[in-house]
PDB file of C-alpha atoms in Angstrom:
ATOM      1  CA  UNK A   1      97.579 -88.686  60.230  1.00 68.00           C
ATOM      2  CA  UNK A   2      99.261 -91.551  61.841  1.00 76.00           C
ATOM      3  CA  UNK A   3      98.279 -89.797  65.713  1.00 84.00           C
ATOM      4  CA  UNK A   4      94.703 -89.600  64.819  1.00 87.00           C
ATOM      5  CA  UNK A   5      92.172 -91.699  66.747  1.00 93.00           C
ATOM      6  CA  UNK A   6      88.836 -93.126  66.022  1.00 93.00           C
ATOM      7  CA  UNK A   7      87.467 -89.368  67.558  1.00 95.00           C
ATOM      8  CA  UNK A   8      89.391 -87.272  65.366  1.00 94.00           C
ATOM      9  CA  UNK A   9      88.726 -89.218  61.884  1.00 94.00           C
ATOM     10  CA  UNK A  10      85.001 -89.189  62.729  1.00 95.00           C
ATOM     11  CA  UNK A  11      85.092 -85.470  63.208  1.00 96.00           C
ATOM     12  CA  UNK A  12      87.135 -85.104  60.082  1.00 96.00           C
ATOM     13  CA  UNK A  13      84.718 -86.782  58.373  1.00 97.00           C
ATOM     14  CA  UNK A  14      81.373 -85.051  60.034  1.00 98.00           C
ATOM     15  CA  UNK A  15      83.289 -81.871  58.611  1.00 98.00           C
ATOM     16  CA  UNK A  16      84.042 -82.779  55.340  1.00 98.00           C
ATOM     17  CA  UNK A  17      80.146 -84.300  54.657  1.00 98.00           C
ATOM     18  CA  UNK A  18      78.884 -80.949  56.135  1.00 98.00           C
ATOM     19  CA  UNK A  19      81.512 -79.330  53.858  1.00 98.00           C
ATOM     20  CA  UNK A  20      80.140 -81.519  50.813  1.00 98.00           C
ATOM     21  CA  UNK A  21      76.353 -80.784  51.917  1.00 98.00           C
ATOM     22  CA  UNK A  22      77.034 -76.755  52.013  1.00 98.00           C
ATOM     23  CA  UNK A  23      78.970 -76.615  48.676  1.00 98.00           C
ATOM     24  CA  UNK A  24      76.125 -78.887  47.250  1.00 98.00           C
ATOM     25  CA  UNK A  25      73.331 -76.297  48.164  1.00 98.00           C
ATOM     26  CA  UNK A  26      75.205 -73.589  47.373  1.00 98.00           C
ATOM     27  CA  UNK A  27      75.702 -74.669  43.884  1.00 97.00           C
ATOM     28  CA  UNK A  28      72.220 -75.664  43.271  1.00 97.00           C
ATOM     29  CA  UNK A  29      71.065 -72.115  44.717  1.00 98.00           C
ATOM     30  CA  UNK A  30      73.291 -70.222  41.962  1.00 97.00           C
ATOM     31  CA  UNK A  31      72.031 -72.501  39.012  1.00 96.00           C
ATOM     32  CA  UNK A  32      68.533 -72.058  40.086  1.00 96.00           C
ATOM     33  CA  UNK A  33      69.472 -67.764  40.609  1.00 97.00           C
ATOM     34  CA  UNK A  34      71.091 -68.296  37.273  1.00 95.00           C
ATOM     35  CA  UNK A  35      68.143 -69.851  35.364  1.00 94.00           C
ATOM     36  CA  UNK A  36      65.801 -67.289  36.879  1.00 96.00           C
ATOM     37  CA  UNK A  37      67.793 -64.536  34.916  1.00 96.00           C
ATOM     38  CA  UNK A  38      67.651 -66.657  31.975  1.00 94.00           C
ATOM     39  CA  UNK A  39      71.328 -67.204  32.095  1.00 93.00           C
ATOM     40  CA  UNK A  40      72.862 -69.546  29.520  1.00 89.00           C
ATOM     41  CA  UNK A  41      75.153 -72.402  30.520  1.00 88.00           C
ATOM     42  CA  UNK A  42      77.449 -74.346  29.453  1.00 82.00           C
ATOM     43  CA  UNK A  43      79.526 -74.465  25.663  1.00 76.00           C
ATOM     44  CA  UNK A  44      77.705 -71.793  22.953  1.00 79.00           C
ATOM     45  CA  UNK A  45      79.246 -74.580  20.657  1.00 80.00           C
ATOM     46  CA  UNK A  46      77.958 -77.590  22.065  1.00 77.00           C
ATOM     47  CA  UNK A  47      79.392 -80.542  20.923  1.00 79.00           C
ATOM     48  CA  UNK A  48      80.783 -79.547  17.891  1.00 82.00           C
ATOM     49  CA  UNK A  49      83.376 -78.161  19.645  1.00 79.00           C
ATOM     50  CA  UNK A  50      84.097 -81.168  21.540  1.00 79.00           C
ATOM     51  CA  UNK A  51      84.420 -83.134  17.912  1.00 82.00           C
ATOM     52  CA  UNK A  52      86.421 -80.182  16.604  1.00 82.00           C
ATOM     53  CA  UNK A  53      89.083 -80.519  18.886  1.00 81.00           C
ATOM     54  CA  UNK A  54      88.922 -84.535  19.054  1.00 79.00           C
ATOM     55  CA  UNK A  55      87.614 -84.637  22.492  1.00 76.00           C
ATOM     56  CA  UNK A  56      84.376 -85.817  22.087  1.00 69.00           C
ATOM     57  CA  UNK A  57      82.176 -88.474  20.177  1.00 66.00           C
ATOM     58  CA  UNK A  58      81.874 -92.158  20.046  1.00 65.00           C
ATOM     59  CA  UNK A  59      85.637 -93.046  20.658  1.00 59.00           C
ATOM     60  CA  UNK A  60      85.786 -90.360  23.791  1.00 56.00           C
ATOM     61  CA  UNK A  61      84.958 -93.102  26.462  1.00 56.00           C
ATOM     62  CA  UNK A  62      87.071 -95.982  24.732  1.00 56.00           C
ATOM     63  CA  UNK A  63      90.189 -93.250  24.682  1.00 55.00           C
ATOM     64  CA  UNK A  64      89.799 -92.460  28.524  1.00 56.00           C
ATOM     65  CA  UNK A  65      90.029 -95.980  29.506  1.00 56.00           C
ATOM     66  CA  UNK A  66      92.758 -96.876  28.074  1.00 55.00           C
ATOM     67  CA  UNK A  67      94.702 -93.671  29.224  1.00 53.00           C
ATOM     68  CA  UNK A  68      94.174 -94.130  33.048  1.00 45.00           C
TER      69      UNK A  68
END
């Protein structure tokens, strides 16, 4: 925003770390809800999945670097 002043991005900014702060709490309020039912999370497969598909495993973080 080229017509923004000093005012403006500080608001903008105030509203986005309030933003941050609110989706932050919200999520850890679910997880907690979730884990009070017992709930499950994440893959049923784990990481054998992950290795399945050639996602996952030693090579993983050596692949991502050189794709970015």
């Amino acid at each position: 925003m080229p017509e923004a002043n000093d005012l403006t991005v500080g608001i903008m900014a105030l509203v986005a770390q309030h933003a941050r702060k609110a989706n932050s709490r919200r999520t850890k309020e679910a997880l907690a809800a979730a884990k009070a039912c017992s709930v499950k999370l994440g893959n049923p497969n784990g990481a054998a999945a992950l290795l399945a598909a050639g996602k996952g495993g030693r090579g993983f973080a050596r692949n991502r670097q050189g794709k970015r």
